[in-house]
XYZ file of C-alpha atoms in Angstrom:
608
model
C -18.597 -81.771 51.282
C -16.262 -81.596 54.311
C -13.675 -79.971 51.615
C -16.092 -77.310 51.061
C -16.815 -76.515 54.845
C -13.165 -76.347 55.384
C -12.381 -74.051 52.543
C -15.801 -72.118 53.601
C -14.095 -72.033 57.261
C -10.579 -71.238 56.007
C -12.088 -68.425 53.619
C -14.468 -66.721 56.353
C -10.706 -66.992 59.060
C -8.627 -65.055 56.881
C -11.393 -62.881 56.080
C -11.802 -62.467 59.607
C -8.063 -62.107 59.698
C -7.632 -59.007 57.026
C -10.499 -56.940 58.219
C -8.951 -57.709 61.626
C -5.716 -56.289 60.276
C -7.158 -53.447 58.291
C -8.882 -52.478 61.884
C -5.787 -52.941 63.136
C -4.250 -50.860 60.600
C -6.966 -47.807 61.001
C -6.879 -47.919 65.094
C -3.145 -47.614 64.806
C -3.667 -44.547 62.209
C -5.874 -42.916 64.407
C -3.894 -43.569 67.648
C -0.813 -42.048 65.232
C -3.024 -38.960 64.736
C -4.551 -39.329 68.528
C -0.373 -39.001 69.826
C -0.463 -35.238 67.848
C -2.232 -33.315 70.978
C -1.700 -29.591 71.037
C -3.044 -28.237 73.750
C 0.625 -29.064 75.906
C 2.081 -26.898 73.389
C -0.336 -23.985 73.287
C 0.370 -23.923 76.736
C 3.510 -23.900 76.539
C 3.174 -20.433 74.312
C 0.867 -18.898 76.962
C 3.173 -19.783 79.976
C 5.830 -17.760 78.091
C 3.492 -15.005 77.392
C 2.695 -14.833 81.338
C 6.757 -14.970 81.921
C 7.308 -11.838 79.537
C 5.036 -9.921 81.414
C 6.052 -10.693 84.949
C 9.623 -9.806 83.472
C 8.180 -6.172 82.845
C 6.742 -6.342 85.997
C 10.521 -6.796 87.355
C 11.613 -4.553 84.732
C 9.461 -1.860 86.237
C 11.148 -2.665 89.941
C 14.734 -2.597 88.620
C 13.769 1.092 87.247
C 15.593 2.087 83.836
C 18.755 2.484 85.611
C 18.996 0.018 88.097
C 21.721 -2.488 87.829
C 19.513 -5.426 86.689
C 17.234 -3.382 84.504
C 18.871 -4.949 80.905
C 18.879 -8.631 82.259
C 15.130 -8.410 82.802
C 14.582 -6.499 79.450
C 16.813 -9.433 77.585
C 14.516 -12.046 79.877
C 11.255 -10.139 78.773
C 12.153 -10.771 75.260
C 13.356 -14.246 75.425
C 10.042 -15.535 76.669
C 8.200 -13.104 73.855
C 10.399 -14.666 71.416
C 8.969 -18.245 72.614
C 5.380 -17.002 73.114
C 5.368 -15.029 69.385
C 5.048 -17.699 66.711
C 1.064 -18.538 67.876
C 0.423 -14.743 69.292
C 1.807 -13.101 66.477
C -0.073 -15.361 64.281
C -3.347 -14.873 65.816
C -2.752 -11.675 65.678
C 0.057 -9.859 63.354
C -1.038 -6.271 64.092
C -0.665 -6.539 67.781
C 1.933 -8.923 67.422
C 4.085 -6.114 65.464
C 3.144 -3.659 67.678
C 4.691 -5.304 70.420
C 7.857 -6.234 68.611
C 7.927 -3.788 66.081
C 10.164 -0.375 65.142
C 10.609 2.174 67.585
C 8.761 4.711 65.045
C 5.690 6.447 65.217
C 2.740 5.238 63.382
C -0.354 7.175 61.380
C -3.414 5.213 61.840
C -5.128 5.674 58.384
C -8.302 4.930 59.364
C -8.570 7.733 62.524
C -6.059 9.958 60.728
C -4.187 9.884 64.090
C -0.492 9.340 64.782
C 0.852 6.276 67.026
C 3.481 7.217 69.092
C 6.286 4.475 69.537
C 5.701 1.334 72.222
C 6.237 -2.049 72.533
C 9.277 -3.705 73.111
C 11.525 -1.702 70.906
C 10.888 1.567 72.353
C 11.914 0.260 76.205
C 14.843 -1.344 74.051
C 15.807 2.083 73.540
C 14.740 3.476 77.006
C 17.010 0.371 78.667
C 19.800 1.118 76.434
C 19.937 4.970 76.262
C 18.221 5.840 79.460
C 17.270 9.040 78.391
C 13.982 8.967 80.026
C 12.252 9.491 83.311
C 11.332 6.454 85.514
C 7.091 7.423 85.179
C 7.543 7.734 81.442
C 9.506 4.280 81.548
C 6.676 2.912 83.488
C 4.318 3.973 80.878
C 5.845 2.084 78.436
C 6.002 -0.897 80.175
C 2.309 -0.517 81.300
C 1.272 -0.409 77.526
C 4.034 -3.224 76.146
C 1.800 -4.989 78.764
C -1.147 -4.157 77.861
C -0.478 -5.295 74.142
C 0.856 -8.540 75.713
C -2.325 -9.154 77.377
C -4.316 -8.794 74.222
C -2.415 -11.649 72.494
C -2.435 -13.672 75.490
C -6.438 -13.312 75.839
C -6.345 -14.543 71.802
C -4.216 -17.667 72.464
C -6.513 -18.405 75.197
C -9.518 -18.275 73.526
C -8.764 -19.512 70.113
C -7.228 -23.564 70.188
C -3.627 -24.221 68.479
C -4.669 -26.313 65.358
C -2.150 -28.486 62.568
C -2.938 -25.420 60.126
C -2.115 -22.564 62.600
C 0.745 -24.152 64.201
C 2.474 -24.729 60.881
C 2.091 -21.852 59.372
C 3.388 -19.736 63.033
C 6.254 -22.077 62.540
C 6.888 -21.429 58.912
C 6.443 -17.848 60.026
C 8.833 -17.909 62.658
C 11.300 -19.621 60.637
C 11.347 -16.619 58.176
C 12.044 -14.289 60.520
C 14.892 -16.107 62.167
C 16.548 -15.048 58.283
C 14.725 -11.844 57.626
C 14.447 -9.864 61.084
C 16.361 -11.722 64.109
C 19.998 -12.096 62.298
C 19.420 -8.607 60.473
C 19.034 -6.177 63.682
C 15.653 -5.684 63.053
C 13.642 -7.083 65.861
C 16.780 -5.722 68.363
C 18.488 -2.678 66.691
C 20.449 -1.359 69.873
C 21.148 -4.194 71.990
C 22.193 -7.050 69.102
C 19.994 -9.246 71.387
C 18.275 -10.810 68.324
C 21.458 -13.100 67.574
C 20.991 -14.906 70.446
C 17.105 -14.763 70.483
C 17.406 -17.005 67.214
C 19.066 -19.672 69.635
C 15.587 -19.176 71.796
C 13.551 -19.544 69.029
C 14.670 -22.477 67.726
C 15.003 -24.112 70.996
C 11.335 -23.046 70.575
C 10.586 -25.452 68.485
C 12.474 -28.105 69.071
C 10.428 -28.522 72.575
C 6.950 -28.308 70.598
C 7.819 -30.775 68.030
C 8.540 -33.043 70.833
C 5.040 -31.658 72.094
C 3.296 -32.180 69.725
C 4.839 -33.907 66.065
C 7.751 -36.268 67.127
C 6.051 -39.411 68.231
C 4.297 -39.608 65.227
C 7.469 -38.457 62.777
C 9.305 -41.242 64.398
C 6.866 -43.993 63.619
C 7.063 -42.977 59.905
C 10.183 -41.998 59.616
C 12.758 -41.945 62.766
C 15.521 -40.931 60.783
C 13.983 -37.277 59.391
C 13.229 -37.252 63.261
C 16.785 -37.713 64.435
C 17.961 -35.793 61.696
C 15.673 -32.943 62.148
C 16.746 -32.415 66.321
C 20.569 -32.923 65.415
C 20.342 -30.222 62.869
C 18.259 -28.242 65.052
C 21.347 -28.781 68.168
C 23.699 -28.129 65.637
C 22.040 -24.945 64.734
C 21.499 -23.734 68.397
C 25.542 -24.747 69.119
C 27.233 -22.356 66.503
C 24.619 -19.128 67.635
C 25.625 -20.120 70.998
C 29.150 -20.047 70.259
C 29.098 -17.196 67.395
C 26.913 -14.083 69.525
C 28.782 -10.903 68.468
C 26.344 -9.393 66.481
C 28.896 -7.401 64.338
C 31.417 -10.753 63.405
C 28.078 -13.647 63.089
C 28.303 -15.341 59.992
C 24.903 -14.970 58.771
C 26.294 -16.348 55.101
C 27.313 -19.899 56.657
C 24.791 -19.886 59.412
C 21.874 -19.825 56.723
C 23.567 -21.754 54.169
C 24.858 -24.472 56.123
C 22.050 -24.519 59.505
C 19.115 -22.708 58.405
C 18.432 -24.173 55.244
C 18.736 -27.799 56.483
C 16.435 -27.111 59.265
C 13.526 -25.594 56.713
C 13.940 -28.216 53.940
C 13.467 -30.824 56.966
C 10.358 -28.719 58.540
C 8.574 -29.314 55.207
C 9.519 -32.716 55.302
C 8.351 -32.933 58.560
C 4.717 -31.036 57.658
C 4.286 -34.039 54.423
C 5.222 -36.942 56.435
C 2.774 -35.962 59.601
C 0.309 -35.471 56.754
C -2.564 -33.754 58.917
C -2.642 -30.103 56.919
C -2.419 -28.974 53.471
C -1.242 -25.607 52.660
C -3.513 -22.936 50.569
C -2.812 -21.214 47.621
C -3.567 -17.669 49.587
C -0.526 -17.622 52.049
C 2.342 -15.569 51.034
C 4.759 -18.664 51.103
C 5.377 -21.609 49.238
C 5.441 -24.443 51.910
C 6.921 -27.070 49.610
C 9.922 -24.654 49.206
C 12.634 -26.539 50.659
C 14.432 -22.818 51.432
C 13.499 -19.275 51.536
C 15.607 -18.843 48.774
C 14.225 -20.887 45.721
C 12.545 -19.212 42.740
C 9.514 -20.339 43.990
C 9.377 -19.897 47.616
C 6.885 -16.694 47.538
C 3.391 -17.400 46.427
C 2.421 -15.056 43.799
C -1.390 -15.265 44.097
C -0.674 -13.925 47.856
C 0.616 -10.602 46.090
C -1.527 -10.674 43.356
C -5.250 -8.630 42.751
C -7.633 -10.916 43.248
C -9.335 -10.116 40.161
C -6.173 -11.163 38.265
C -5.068 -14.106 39.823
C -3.994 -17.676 38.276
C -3.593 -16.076 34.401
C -3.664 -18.138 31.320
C -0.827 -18.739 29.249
C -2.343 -17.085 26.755
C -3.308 -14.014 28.995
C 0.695 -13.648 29.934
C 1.503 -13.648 26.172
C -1.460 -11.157 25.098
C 0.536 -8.960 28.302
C 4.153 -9.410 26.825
C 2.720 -8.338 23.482
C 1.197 -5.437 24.642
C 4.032 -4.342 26.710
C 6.304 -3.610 23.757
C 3.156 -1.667 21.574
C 4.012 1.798 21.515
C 0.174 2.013 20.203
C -1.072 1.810 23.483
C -0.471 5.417 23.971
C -2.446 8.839 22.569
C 0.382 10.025 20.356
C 1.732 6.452 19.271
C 5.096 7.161 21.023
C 5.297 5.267 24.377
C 4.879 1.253 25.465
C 5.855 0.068 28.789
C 9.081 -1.171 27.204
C 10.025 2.893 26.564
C 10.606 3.174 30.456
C 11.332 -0.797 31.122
C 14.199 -1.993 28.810
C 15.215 -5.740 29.539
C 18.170 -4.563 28.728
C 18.622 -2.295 31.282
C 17.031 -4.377 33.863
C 13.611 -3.397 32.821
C 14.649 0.521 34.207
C 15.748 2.853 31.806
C 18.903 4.055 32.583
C 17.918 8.085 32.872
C 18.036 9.886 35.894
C 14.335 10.504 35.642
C 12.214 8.921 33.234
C 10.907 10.882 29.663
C 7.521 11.929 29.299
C 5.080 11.366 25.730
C 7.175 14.015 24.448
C 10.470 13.369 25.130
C 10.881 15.859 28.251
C 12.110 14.680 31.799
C 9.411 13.509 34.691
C 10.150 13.813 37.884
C 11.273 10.567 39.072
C 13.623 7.708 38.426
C 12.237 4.206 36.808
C 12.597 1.639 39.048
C 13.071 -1.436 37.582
C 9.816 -4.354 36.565
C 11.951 -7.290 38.171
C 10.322 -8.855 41.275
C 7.958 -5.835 41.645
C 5.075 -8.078 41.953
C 6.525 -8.885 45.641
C 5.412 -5.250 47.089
C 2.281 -3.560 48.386
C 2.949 -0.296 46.784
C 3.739 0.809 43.499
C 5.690 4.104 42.540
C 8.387 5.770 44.917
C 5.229 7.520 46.366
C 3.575 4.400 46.907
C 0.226 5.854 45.923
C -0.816 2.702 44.236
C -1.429 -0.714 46.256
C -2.120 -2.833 42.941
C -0.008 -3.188 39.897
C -3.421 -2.995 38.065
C -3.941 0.513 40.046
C -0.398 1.572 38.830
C -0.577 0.467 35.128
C -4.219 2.144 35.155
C -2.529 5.320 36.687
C -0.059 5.436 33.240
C -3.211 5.008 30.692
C -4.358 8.004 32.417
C -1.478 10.283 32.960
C -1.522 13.011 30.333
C 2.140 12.597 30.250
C 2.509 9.216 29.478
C 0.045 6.622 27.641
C -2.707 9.536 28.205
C -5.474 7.249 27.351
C -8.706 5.932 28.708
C -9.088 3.087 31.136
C -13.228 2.535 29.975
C -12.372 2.862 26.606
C -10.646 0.644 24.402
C -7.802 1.122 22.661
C -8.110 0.424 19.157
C -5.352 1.265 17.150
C -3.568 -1.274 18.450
C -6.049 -3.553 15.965
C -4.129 -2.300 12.953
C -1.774 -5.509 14.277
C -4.882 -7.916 13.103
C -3.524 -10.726 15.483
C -4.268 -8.919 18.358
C -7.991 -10.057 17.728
C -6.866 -13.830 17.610
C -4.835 -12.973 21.173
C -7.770 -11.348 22.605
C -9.929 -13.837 22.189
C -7.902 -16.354 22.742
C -6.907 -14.839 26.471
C -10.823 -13.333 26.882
C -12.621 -14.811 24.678
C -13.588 -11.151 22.619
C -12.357 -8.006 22.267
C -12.834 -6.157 24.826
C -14.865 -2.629 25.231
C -12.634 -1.547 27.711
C -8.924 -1.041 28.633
C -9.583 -2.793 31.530
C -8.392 -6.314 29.975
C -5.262 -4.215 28.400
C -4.501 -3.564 31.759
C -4.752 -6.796 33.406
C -2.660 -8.475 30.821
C -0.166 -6.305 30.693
C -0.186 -7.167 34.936
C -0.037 -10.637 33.984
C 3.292 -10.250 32.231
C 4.893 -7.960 34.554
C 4.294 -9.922 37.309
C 6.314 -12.847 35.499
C 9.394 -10.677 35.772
C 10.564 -12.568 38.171
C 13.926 -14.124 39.441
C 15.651 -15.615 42.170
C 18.259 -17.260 40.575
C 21.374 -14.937 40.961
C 25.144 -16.530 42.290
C 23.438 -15.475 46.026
C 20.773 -17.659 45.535
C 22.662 -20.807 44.066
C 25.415 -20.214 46.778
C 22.645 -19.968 49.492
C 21.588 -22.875 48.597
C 24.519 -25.070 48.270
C 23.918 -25.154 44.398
C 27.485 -23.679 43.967
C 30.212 -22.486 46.382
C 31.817 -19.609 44.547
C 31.517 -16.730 46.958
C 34.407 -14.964 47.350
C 35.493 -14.086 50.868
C 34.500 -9.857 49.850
C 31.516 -11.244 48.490
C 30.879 -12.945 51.954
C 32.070 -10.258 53.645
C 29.743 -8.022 52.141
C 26.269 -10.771 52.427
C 27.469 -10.327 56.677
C 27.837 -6.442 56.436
C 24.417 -5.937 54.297
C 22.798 -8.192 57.236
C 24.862 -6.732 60.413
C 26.368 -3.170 60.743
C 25.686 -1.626 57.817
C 21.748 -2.525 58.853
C 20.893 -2.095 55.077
C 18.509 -5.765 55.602
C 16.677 -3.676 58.490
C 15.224 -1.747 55.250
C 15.403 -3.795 52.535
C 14.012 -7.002 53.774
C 15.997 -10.447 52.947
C 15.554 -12.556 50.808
C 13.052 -10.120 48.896
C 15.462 -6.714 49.570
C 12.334 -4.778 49.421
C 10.615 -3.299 51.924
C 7.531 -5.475 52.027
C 7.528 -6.424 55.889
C 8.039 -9.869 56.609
C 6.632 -12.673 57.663
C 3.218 -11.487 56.703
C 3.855 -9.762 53.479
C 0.747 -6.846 54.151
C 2.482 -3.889 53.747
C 5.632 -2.420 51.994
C 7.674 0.113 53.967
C 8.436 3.735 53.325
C 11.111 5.456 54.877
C 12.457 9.375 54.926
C 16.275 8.943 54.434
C 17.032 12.477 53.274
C 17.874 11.929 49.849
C 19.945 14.849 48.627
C 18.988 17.333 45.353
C 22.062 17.089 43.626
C 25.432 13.988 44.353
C 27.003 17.582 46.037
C 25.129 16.318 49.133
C 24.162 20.073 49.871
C 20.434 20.732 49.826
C 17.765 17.842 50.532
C 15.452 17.071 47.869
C 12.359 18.708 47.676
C 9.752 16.305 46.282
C 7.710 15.473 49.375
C 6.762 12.365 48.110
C 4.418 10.566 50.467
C 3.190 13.491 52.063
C 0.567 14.118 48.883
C -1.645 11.739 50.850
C -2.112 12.987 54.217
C -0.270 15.781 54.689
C 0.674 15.217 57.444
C 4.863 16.444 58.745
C 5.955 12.572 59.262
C 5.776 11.772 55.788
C 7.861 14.573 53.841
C 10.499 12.954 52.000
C 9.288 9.429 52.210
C 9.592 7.023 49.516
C 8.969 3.525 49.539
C 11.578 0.802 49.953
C 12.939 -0.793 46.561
C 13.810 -3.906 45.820
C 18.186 -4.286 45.605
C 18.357 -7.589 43.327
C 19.367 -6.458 39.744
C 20.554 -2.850 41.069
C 24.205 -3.171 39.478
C 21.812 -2.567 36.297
C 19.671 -0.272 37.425
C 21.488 2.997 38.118
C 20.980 5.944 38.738
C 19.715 5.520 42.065
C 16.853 7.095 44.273
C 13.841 8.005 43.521
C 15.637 11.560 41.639
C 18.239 9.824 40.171
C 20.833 11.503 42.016
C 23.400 8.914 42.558
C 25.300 7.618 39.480
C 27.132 4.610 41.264
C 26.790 2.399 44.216
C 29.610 3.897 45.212
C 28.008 7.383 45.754
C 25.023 5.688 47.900
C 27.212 3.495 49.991
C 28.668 6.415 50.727
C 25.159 8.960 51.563
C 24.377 5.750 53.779
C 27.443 5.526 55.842
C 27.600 9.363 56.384
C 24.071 8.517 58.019
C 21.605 9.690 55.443
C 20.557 13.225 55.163
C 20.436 13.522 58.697
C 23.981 13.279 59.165
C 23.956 15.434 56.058
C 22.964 17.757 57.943
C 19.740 18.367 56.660
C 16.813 19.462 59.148
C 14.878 16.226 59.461
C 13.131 15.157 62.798
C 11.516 12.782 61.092
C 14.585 11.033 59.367
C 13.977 6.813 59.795
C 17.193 6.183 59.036
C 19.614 6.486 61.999
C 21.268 9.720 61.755
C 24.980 8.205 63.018
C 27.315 7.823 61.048
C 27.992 3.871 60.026
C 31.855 3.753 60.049
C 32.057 1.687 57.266
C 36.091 1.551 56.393
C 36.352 1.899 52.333
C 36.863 -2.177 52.021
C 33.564 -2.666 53.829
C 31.761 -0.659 51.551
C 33.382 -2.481 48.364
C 32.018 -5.965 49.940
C 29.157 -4.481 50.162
C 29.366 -3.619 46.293
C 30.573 -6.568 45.498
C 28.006 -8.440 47.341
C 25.028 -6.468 45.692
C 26.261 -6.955 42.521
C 25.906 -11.191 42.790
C 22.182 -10.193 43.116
C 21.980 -10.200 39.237
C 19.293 -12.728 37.846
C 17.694 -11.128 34.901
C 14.432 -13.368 33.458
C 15.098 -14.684 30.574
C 12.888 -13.602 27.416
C 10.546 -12.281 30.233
C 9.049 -15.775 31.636
């Protein structure tokens, strides 16, 4: 009996003893997650956000041309820089206002045209001083104003584990896309140095916010994390001539350590988990991997998340010259894999064999833009592939009716029900399959990628050379956004640029072109001649270039580039987004820049 009671004692003691411990265990959880307090860090944004606009208030003192009027501009922009990860997430529109290009803006929905603020037009106004001291005001006054609007926002609405990792991730993008490129600072260079701010950034609100909890569960991603971070802020620090940075090795060999570690960082803390809707993958360990864009983000929503068997109904389809009135013309007729899914023509061939207008731009990675054609009159690939079906000069077919010829191939009926369960009524299935398929034309696997990643180190020192030029003074990345090259404006992925560069009629670089492109929509002056922004990986196979074909070789458009576009043509074009100066690219700078385009080569193979 006594046995009993002391084996009844001893039970009900360590019983009392592991449910002790597990209380233990959960208190200690929840003071873990108790440690991760934002509010010192949202702050911390805010504070900044005050400091950039007192700095335009001393901006505004100094007067354009006074002595100190560039050290309070660069001041303004460091604490903007600090301030933009929450603001501009909050609020992107804003956000890019206040840090966006110097250009003016139509407002589609009021039909009215923006004229250029924010802090790249007092850039300008700083740097040039080609502008009165009450208009300078003015644009301070505004830049304010917009400042004020985000500040009000990250006042009212809290800093959260979901928003502050995805303004981090954010902010970590454009470190490689807009900051090293020229983008954000296209006169002064001041964006070099701003990527030293920004990462200082966040070193200070992961020690706000994540770091006592990182180093309970793992202190050495912690130390590791802040040494590469140092490490990172060290070489900008000692590497700030904007024309001679190394943005090959800085990215390679700082960035990319840094990012892998964030998402090691955003696991381990283990307090959000990312969507499927954002435009990046946040268990991509770079911005650089195959799968570091979210194709859902790009995607229709009525076509998201195909089937495998919807995908191979699409790649089918695509090579069915049936799909057409007169039998003659697939997809594949315009979009050779062996040409880089272009076509090699200077413009493509209509249903009969006679020349359109434009040049075929190529399938590859087209999924990653908001526009489709050079006009950019579709913002779906389901609108554009809908737009062929009914051009009378291509499939010139019907989008509510079905096609059924194609059914003289009897396994189409197994594929269709297989992907849809029927056969459809409607081209409208047609279509999104073939969308399906397209948008698995996709690669970032070229030599740039593996050497950006550390996979392999077989750069040459032109190819190098010409990875630094495409990012620096030949400002081709202020265009054609990295790692994309496309215009499709980073870090928020809502839009795809267009941009009036002049492009000439004929390679004799005599007359500008005269298809208007973008104007069809508006008609309004700003957009004649604009076309939108193309992707640049797979362009060694992809010539002739521009939207008319005009340019055989690389060689011809490195050259229109560094004479400064049609502008410094000398073609009539106020409205010209390109900068009209010339570049003053020597002949070697322009072959590294060849040479560097050309390692952007990563054809899919057998489509997916």
């Amino acid at each position: 009996m006594k046995t009993l009671i002391q084996l009844s004692i001893l039970t009900t003691t360590l019983l009392f003893i592991a449910c002790k411990q597990k209380s233990n265990s959960a208190t200690t959880a929840m003071k873990t997650v108790d440690v991760i307090t934002w509010q010192k860090a949202q702050t911390y944004y805010i504070q900044h956000m005050d400091k950039a606009i007192n700095y335009l208030d001393s901006l505004k003192q100094a007067s354009v041309n006074g002595t100190k009027s560039k050290y309070y501009f660069a001041k303004a922009r460091e604490a903007f820089k600090i301030a933009e990860p929450f603001a501009s997430y909050l609020n992107p529109e804003v956000g890019h206002r206040t840090n966006g290009p110097a250009l003016p803006v139509y407002k589609e929905d009021t039909g009215k045209i923006l004229y250029p603020i924010g802090l790249q037009k007092i850039e300008e106004s700083v740097y040039e001083q080609d502008i009165t001291d009450k208009d300078f005001n003015q644009e301070i006054k505004i830049t304010q104003g917009l400042m004020l609007v985000l500040k009000g926002d990250m006042t009212k609405r809290q800093l959260t584990p979901q928003r502050f990792f995805r303004a981090t991730h954010q902010q970590l993008f454009r470190l490689i896309s807009l900051a090293i490129s020229g983008f954000d600072t296209p006169v002064s260079h001041l964006g070099i140095k701003e990527t030293a701010t920004s990462l200082n950034s966040l070193y200070k609100v992961y020690e706000f916010t994540l770091q006592p909890s990182i180093i309970k569960k793992d202190a050495l991603l912690d130390q590791q994390f802040k040494n590469n971070i140092k490490n990172a802020i060290q070489y900008v620090e000692n590497n700030t001539n904007f024309d001679t940075f190394d943005r090959f090795t800085f990215t390679r060999d700082y960035l990319n350590p840094i990012t892998t570690q964030w998402v090691n960082i955003r696991k381990t803390a283990d307090i959000w988990e990312p969507t499927t809707t954002d435009p990046f993958n946040f268990d991509a360990p770079t911005f650089f991997e195959n799968n570091s864009f979210n194709l859902n983000h790009f995607t229709a929503v009525n076509n998201r998340n195909p089937s495998k068997a919807q995908i191979d109904l699409g790649k089918k389809l695509f090579y069915d010259p049936n799909l057409s009135a007169n039998h003659n013309m697939a997809c594949v007729t315009c979009h050779s894999p062996n040409k880089g899914y272009a076509d090699g023509l200077t413009t493509s061939l209509d249903n009969n064999g006679k020349p359109l207008d434009r040049n075929t731009p190529t399938l590859i990675n087209s999924a990653f833009q908001r526009s489709f054609f050079w006009d950019g009159r579709s913002e779906t690939m389901i609108e554009q592939i809908a737009s062929v079906f009914l051009n009378e000069k291509e499939f010139n077919t019907n989008v509510h009716q079905f096609s059924e010829d194609i059914l003289k191939d009897s396994s189409y009926i197994k594929a269709f029900k297989a992907a849809y369960g029927k056969i459809p009524k409607k081209n409208t299935e047609v279509i999104k399959a073939l969308s399906s398929y397209i948008s698995t034309l996709n690669s970032f696997n070229s030599r740039f990628d593996q050497n950006i990643r550390g996979e392999i180190n077989d750069f040459t020192d032109q190819e190098r050379l010409g990875y630094n030029l495409f990012m620096g003074k030949a400002l081709c990345a202020t265009c054609h956004f990295m790692p994309l090259t496309n215009g499709t404006v980073p870090p928020f992925f809502s839009e795809t640029e267009k941009e009036v560069i002049g492009v000439p009629k004929t390679a004799a670089n005599k007359e500008n072109d005269d298809d208007l492109g973008f104007y069809f929509k508006y008609k309004e002056n700003l957009h004649k001649g604009m076309f939108k922004t193309p992707t640049l990986r797979n362009v060694s196979l992809t010539a002739p270039y521009m939207h008319n074909g005009v340019y055989d070789s690389l060689e011809q458009v490195m050259d229109f580039y560094n004479r400064g576009g049609g502008g410094g043509l000398g073609f009539d074009l106020p409205h010209q987004t390109l900068p009209f100066d010339e570049l003053n690219l020597t002949t070697e700078e322009q072959q590294a820049i060849i040479a560097y385009l050309k390692t952007l080569t990563s054809v899919p193979e057998d489509g997916y």
